[in-house]
Amino acid sequence: MMNETLLGAVLLLLLGLGILVVVTDRLFTAVVYSAALSACIAFGYLLLGAPDVALAEAIIGSALTTVIYLATLKKYRIFTIRCLPGDTRKDPLFSKVLEVISRSLKDHDLEAHLIESRGNARTLLERPDTDLVAEKRKDGIYLYGEADSQYLGRIWEQLIKAGLDGEVRIVDTAPTRIAAYKGKSI
């Protein structure tokens, strides 16, 4: 009776973890859920009286597969967007712009990471872990980055398709020039 109850709980946990693996937006999180799912499967086999299968699942499913996935993810590119302070997350326009950026990046197997930061755009872009800086101003949203970046061009195309080009200005911060794609120079 105790094993049946425990096995039922493990099956429910498997169902929940399986759903989380499929619906999560972040690949790293999906790998963690997948490892937990495999560990629960191994525990289920143990409860069913198959310790040899449980051991194989634990070694191959939980450990080896997770290591392979994590090694693959290391090659996966994360695109870091630093947001300058303000009530940007509550602003519907800013949220829409970030949604379009995230969708554009996802189309190219990039994962957008949003980080609230302090400082000025040029200083933040000098950091090796920063790809783009977003700032909400009274006259619109400013995206700071290097115009030569293939990703910034793709983001701009998606912003135009979404009809947000009138609200967003992309500022080229390359060392040789300071100009804006849209609107007045800064």
PDB file of C-alpha atoms in Angstrom:
ATOM      1  CA  MET A   1       0.000   0.000   0.000  1.00  0.00           C
ATOM      2  CA  MET A   2       2.824   2.391   0.912  1.00  0.00           C
ATOM      3  CA  ASN A   3       4.682   1.649  -2.348  1.00  0.00           C
ATOM      4  CA  GLU A   4       1.515   2.218  -4.397  1.00  0.00           C
ATOM      5  CA  THR A   5       0.917   5.603  -2.773  1.00  0.00           C
ATOM      6  CA  LEU A   6       4.557   6.568  -3.240  1.00  0.00           C
ATOM      7  CA  LEU A   7       4.492   5.338  -6.838  1.00  0.00           C
ATOM      8  CA  GLY A   8       1.339   7.407  -7.480  1.00  0.00           C
ATOM      9  CA  ALA A   9       3.077  10.492  -6.094  1.00  0.00           C
ATOM     10  CA  VAL A  10       6.122   9.810  -8.294  1.00  0.00           C
ATOM     11  CA  LEU A  11       3.875   9.450 -11.356  1.00  0.00           C
ATOM     12  CA  LEU A  12       2.204  12.799 -10.606  1.00  0.00           C
ATOM     13  CA  LEU A  13       5.614  14.375 -10.153  1.00  0.00           C
ATOM     14  CA  LEU A  14       6.708  12.868 -13.486  1.00  0.00           C
ATOM     15  CA  LEU A  15       3.681  14.361 -15.180  1.00  0.00           C
ATOM     16  CA  GLY A  16       4.376  17.781 -13.679  1.00  0.00           C
ATOM     17  CA  LEU A  17       8.062  17.724 -14.555  1.00  0.00           C
ATOM     18  CA  GLY A  18       7.316  16.509 -18.077  1.00  0.00           C
ATOM     19  CA  ILE A  19       4.971  19.440 -18.612  1.00  0.00           C
ATOM     20  CA  LEU A  20       7.555  21.881 -17.193  1.00  0.00           C
ATOM     21  CA  VAL A  21      10.242  20.536 -19.551  1.00  0.00           C
ATOM     22  CA  VAL A  22       8.003  21.199 -22.534  1.00  0.00           C
ATOM     23  CA  VAL A  23       6.535  24.592 -21.601  1.00  0.00           C
ATOM     24  CA  THR A  24       9.568  26.363 -20.140  1.00  0.00           C
ATOM     25  CA  ASP A  25      11.034  29.153 -22.271  1.00  0.00           C
ATOM     26  CA  ARG A  26      14.586  28.855 -20.990  1.00  0.00           C
ATOM     27  CA  LEU A  27      16.759  26.008 -22.204  1.00  0.00           C
ATOM     28  CA  PHE A  28      18.873  25.790 -19.060  1.00  0.00           C
ATOM     29  CA  THR A  29      15.729  25.457 -16.950  1.00  0.00           C
ATOM     30  CA  ALA A  30      14.447  22.760 -19.307  1.00  0.00           C
ATOM     31  CA  VAL A  31      17.690  20.798 -18.832  1.00  0.00           C
ATOM     32  CA  VAL A  32      17.362  21.028 -15.044  1.00  0.00           C
ATOM     33  CA  TYR A  33      13.732  19.855 -15.211  1.00  0.00           C
ATOM     34  CA  SER A  34      14.767  17.058 -17.555  1.00  0.00           C
ATOM     35  CA  ALA A  35      17.447  15.873 -15.116  1.00  0.00           C
ATOM     36  CA  ALA A  36      14.904  15.919 -12.278  1.00  0.00           C
ATOM     37  CA  LEU A  37      12.448  14.022 -14.489  1.00  0.00           C
ATOM     38  CA  SER A  38      15.047  11.355 -15.198  1.00  0.00           C
ATOM     39  CA  ALA A  39      15.915  11.049 -11.495  1.00  0.00           C
ATOM     40  CA  CYS A  40      12.211  10.574 -10.692  1.00  0.00           C
ATOM     41  CA  ILE A  41      11.957   7.908 -13.388  1.00  0.00           C
ATOM     42  CA  ALA A  42      14.924   6.108 -11.815  1.00  0.00           C
ATOM     43  CA  PHE A  43      13.210   6.291  -8.425  1.00  0.00           C
ATOM     44  CA  GLY A  44      10.017   4.911 -10.008  1.00  0.00           C
ATOM     45  CA  TYR A  45      11.940   1.937 -11.395  1.00  0.00           C
ATOM     46  CA  LEU A  46      13.396   1.352  -7.957  1.00  0.00           C
ATOM     47  CA  LEU A  47       9.904   1.339  -6.450  1.00  0.00           C
ATOM     48  CA  LEU A  48       8.803  -1.164  -9.093  1.00  0.00           C
ATOM     49  CA  GLY A  49      11.580  -3.530  -8.050  1.00  0.00           C
ATOM     50  CA  ALA A  50      13.967  -2.993 -10.944  1.00  0.00           C
ATOM     51  CA  PRO A  51      17.161  -1.654  -9.332  1.00  0.00           C
ATOM     52  CA  ASP A  52      19.306  -2.485 -12.381  1.00  0.00           C
ATOM     53  CA  VAL A  53      17.081  -0.397 -14.679  1.00  0.00           C
ATOM     54  CA  ALA A  54      16.927   2.346 -12.016  1.00  0.00           C
ATOM     55  CA  LEU A  55      20.721   2.471 -11.860  1.00  0.00           C
ATOM     56  CA  ALA A  56      21.034   2.621 -15.650  1.00  0.00           C
ATOM     57  CA  GLU A  57      18.437   5.427 -15.813  1.00  0.00           C
ATOM     58  CA  ALA A  58      20.182   7.351 -13.048  1.00  0.00           C
ATOM     59  CA  ILE A  59      23.592   7.091 -14.700  1.00  0.00           C
ATOM     60  CA  ILE A  60      22.582   7.585 -18.317  1.00  0.00           C
ATOM     61  CA  GLY A  61      19.412   9.654 -18.027  1.00  0.00           C
ATOM     62  CA  SER A  62      20.168  11.875 -15.072  1.00  0.00           C
ATOM     63  CA  ALA A  63      23.924  12.213 -15.218  1.00  0.00           C
ATOM     64  CA  LEU A  64      25.339  11.588 -18.681  1.00  0.00           C
ATOM     65  CA  THR A  65      22.510  13.145 -20.689  1.00  0.00           C
ATOM     66  CA  THR A  66      22.449  16.209 -18.440  1.00  0.00           C
ATOM     67  CA  VAL A  67      26.203  16.697 -18.859  1.00  0.00           C
ATOM     68  CA  ILE A  68      25.839  16.443 -22.645  1.00  0.00           C
ATOM     69  CA  TYR A  69      22.956  18.945 -22.645  1.00  0.00           C
ATOM     70  CA  LEU A  70      24.876  21.366 -20.434  1.00  0.00           C
ATOM     71  CA  ALA A  71      27.970  21.101 -22.645  1.00  0.00           C
ATOM     72  CA  THR A  72      25.763  21.888 -25.634  1.00  0.00           C
ATOM     73  CA  LEU A  73      24.169  24.812 -23.839  1.00  0.00           C
ATOM     74  CA  LYS A  74      27.597  26.228 -23.096  1.00  0.00           C
ATOM     75  CA  LYS A  75      27.854  26.835 -26.824  1.00  0.00           C
ATOM     76  CA  TYR A  76      24.404  28.421 -26.750  1.00  0.00           C
ATOM     77  CA  ARG A  77      24.532  32.202 -26.902  1.00  0.00           C
ATOM     78  CA  ILE A  78      22.863  34.350 -24.301  1.00  0.00           C
ATOM     79  CA  PHE A  79      22.027  37.903 -25.358  1.00  0.00           C
ATOM     80  CA  THR A  80      22.184  40.209 -22.335  1.00  0.00           C
ATOM     81  CA  ILE A  81      20.003  43.306 -22.308  1.00  0.00           C
ATOM     82  CA  ARG A  82      20.665  45.756 -19.505  1.00  0.00           C
ATOM     83  CA  CYS A  83      17.696  47.957 -18.642  1.00  0.00           C
ATOM     84  CA  LEU A  84      18.434  51.330 -17.117  1.00  0.00           C
ATOM     85  CA  PRO A  85      16.474  52.127 -13.928  1.00  0.00           C
ATOM     86  CA  GLY A  86      12.869  53.206 -13.906  1.00  0.00           C
ATOM     87  CA  ASP A  87       9.432  51.640 -13.967  1.00  0.00           C
ATOM     88  CA  THR A  88      10.267  49.967 -17.267  1.00  0.00           C
ATOM     89  CA  ARG A  89       8.737  46.561 -16.522  1.00  0.00           C
ATOM     90  CA  LYS A  90       5.363  48.150 -15.763  1.00  0.00           C
ATOM     91  CA  ASP A  91       5.378  50.239 -18.938  1.00  0.00           C
ATOM     92  CA  PRO A  92       3.289  48.507 -21.650  1.00  0.00           C
ATOM     93  CA  LEU A  93       5.334  49.970 -24.522  1.00  0.00           C
ATOM     94  CA  PHE A  94       8.627  48.915 -22.944  1.00  0.00           C
ATOM     95  CA  SER A  95       7.234  45.430 -22.287  1.00  0.00           C
ATOM     96  CA  LYS A  96       6.081  45.174 -25.918  1.00  0.00           C
ATOM     97  CA  VAL A  97       9.506  46.235 -27.201  1.00  0.00           C
ATOM     98  CA  LEU A  98      11.253  43.677 -24.983  1.00  0.00           C
ATOM     99  CA  GLU A  99       8.793  41.011 -26.136  1.00  0.00           C
ATOM    100  CA  VAL A 100       9.592  41.762 -29.793  1.00  0.00           C
ATOM    101  CA  ILE A 101      13.333  41.715 -29.032  1.00  0.00           C
ATOM    102  CA  SER A 102      13.062  38.381 -27.196  1.00  0.00           C
ATOM    103  CA  ARG A 103      11.039  36.844 -30.026  1.00  0.00           C
ATOM    104  CA  SER A 104      13.528  38.109 -32.615  1.00  0.00           C
ATOM    105  CA  LEU A 105      16.439  36.650 -30.674  1.00  0.00           C
ATOM    106  CA  LYS A 106      14.659  33.349 -30.076  1.00  0.00           C
ATOM    107  CA  ASP A 107      14.268  32.977 -33.849  1.00  0.00           C
ATOM    108  CA  HIS A 108      18.087  32.910 -34.003  1.00  0.00           C
ATOM    109  CA  ASP A 109      18.592  30.547 -31.040  1.00  0.00           C
ATOM    110  CA  LEU A 110      19.549  33.339 -28.686  1.00  0.00           C
ATOM    111  CA  GLU A 111      18.096  33.687 -25.228  1.00  0.00           C
ATOM    112  CA  ALA A 112      17.436  37.207 -23.960  1.00  0.00           C
ATOM    113  CA  HIS A 113      18.431  37.888 -20.378  1.00  0.00           C
ATOM    114  CA  LEU A 114      17.124  41.136 -18.925  1.00  0.00           C
ATOM    115  CA  ILE A 115      19.118  42.753 -16.137  1.00  0.00           C
ATOM    116  CA  GLU A 116      18.241  46.016 -14.427  1.00  0.00           C
ATOM    117  CA  SER A 117      21.424  48.061 -14.183  1.00  0.00           C
ATOM    118  CA  ARG A 118      22.673  51.466 -13.144  1.00  0.00           C
ATOM    119  CA  GLY A 119      25.130  53.617 -15.024  1.00  0.00           C
ATOM    120  CA  ASN A 120      25.289  55.041 -18.527  1.00  0.00           C
ATOM    121  CA  ALA A 121      24.827  53.072 -21.708  1.00  0.00           C
ATOM    122  CA  ARG A 122      28.393  53.425 -23.007  1.00  0.00           C
ATOM    123  CA  THR A 123      29.920  52.182 -19.739  1.00  0.00           C
ATOM    124  CA  LEU A 124      27.499  49.257 -19.566  1.00  0.00           C
ATOM    125  CA  LEU A 125      28.222  48.257 -23.176  1.00  0.00           C
ATOM    126  CA  GLU A 126      31.939  48.097 -22.409  1.00  0.00           C
ATOM    127  CA  ARG A 127      31.198  45.108 -20.180  1.00  0.00           C
ATOM    128  CA  PRO A 128      31.856  41.834 -22.037  1.00  0.00           C
ATOM    129  CA  ASP A 129      28.575  40.359 -20.809  1.00  0.00           C
ATOM    130  CA  THR A 130      26.372  43.137 -22.237  1.00  0.00           C
ATOM    131  CA  ASP A 131      24.958  43.105 -25.768  1.00  0.00           C
ATOM    132  CA  LEU A 132      22.311  45.825 -25.612  1.00  0.00           C
ATOM    133  CA  VAL A 133      21.179  48.573 -23.231  1.00  0.00           C
ATOM    134  CA  ALA A 134      17.540  49.659 -23.112  1.00  0.00           C
ATOM    135  CA  GLU A 135      16.339  52.919 -21.636  1.00  0.00           C
ATOM    136  CA  LYS A 136      12.839  54.389 -21.320  1.00  0.00           C
ATOM    137  CA  ARG A 137      12.747  58.133 -21.838  1.00  0.00           C
ATOM    138  CA  LYS A 138       9.919  60.641 -22.154  1.00  0.00           C
ATOM    139  CA  ASP A 139      10.208  60.704 -25.950  1.00  0.00           C
ATOM    140  CA  GLY A 140      10.458  56.935 -26.446  1.00  0.00           C
ATOM    141  CA  ILE A 141      12.616  53.912 -25.855  1.00  0.00           C
ATOM    142  CA  TYR A 142      16.295  54.000 -26.666  1.00  0.00           C
ATOM    143  CA  LEU A 143      18.276  50.874 -27.490  1.00  0.00           C
ATOM    144  CA  TYR A 144      22.043  51.301 -27.333  1.00  0.00           C
ATOM    145  CA  GLY A 145      24.311  48.936 -29.208  1.00  0.00           C
ATOM    146  CA  GLU A 146      26.651  48.610 -32.156  1.00  0.00           C
ATOM    147  CA  ALA A 147      24.806  49.072 -35.435  1.00  0.00           C
ATOM    148  CA  ASP A 148      27.170  46.639 -37.157  1.00  0.00           C
ATOM    149  CA  SER A 149      25.858  43.830 -34.949  1.00  0.00           C
ATOM    150  CA  GLN A 150      23.871  41.310 -36.999  1.00  0.00           C
ATOM    151  CA  TYR A 151      21.450  40.909 -34.112  1.00  0.00           C
ATOM    152  CA  LEU A 152      20.683  44.608 -33.734  1.00  0.00           C
ATOM    153  CA  GLY A 153      19.760  44.786 -37.415  1.00  0.00           C
ATOM    154  CA  ARG A 154      17.398  41.829 -37.024  1.00  0.00           C
ATOM    155  CA  ILE A 155      15.867  43.350 -33.908  1.00  0.00           C
ATOM    156  CA  TRP A 156      15.267  46.598 -35.789  1.00  0.00           C
ATOM    157  CA  GLU A 157      13.547  44.700 -38.625  1.00  0.00           C
ATOM    158  CA  GLN A 158      11.206  43.023 -36.129  1.00  0.00           C
ATOM    159  CA  LEU A 159      10.461  46.337 -34.408  1.00  0.00           C
ATOM    160  CA  ILE A 160       9.491  47.803 -37.790  1.00  0.00           C
ATOM    161  CA  LYS A 161       7.230  44.811 -38.517  1.00  0.00           C
ATOM    162  CA  ALA A 162       5.585  45.288 -35.112  1.00  0.00           C
ATOM    163  CA  GLY A 163       4.984  48.968 -35.894  1.00  0.00           C
ATOM    164  CA  LEU A 164       7.218  50.134 -33.055  1.00  0.00           C
ATOM    165  CA  ASP A 165       9.831  51.949 -35.143  1.00  0.00           C
ATOM    166  CA  GLY A 166       8.238  55.320 -34.337  1.00  0.00           C
ATOM    167  CA  GLU A 167       8.575  54.691 -30.602  1.00  0.00           C
ATOM    168  CA  VAL A 168      12.067  53.193 -30.556  1.00  0.00           C
ATOM    169  CA  ARG A 169      15.405  54.718 -31.376  1.00  0.00           C
ATOM    170  CA  ILE A 170      18.476  52.563 -31.878  1.00  0.00           C
ATOM    171  CA  VAL A 171      21.626  54.437 -30.972  1.00  0.00           C
ATOM    172  CA  ASP A 172      24.872  53.271 -32.521  1.00  0.00           C
ATOM    173  CA  THR A 173      27.548  53.262 -29.840  1.00  0.00           C
ATOM    174  CA  ALA A 174      30.434  52.115 -32.013  1.00  0.00           C
ATOM    175  CA  PRO A 175      33.563  54.066 -31.045  1.00  0.00           C
ATOM    176  CA  THR A 176      33.829  55.837 -34.406  1.00  0.00           C
ATOM    177  CA  ARG A 177      30.335  57.251 -34.537  1.00  0.00           C
ATOM    178  CA  ILE A 178      27.441  58.374 -32.387  1.00  0.00           C
ATOM    179  CA  ALA A 179      24.270  58.531 -34.470  1.00  0.00           C
ATOM    180  CA  ALA A 180      20.731  57.293 -34.327  1.00  0.00           C
ATOM    181  CA  TYR A 181      18.949  55.012 -36.765  1.00  0.00           C
ATOM    182  CA  LYS A 182      15.660  56.735 -36.123  1.00  0.00           C
ATOM    183  CA  GLY A 183      14.960  60.188 -34.783  1.00  0.00           C
ATOM    184  CA  LYS A 184      17.442  62.824 -33.844  1.00  0.00           C
ATOM    185  CA  SER A 185      21.086  62.181 -33.061  1.00  0.00           C
ATOM    186  CA  ILE A 186      22.039  61.839 -29.472  1.00  0.00           C
TER     187      ILE A 186
END
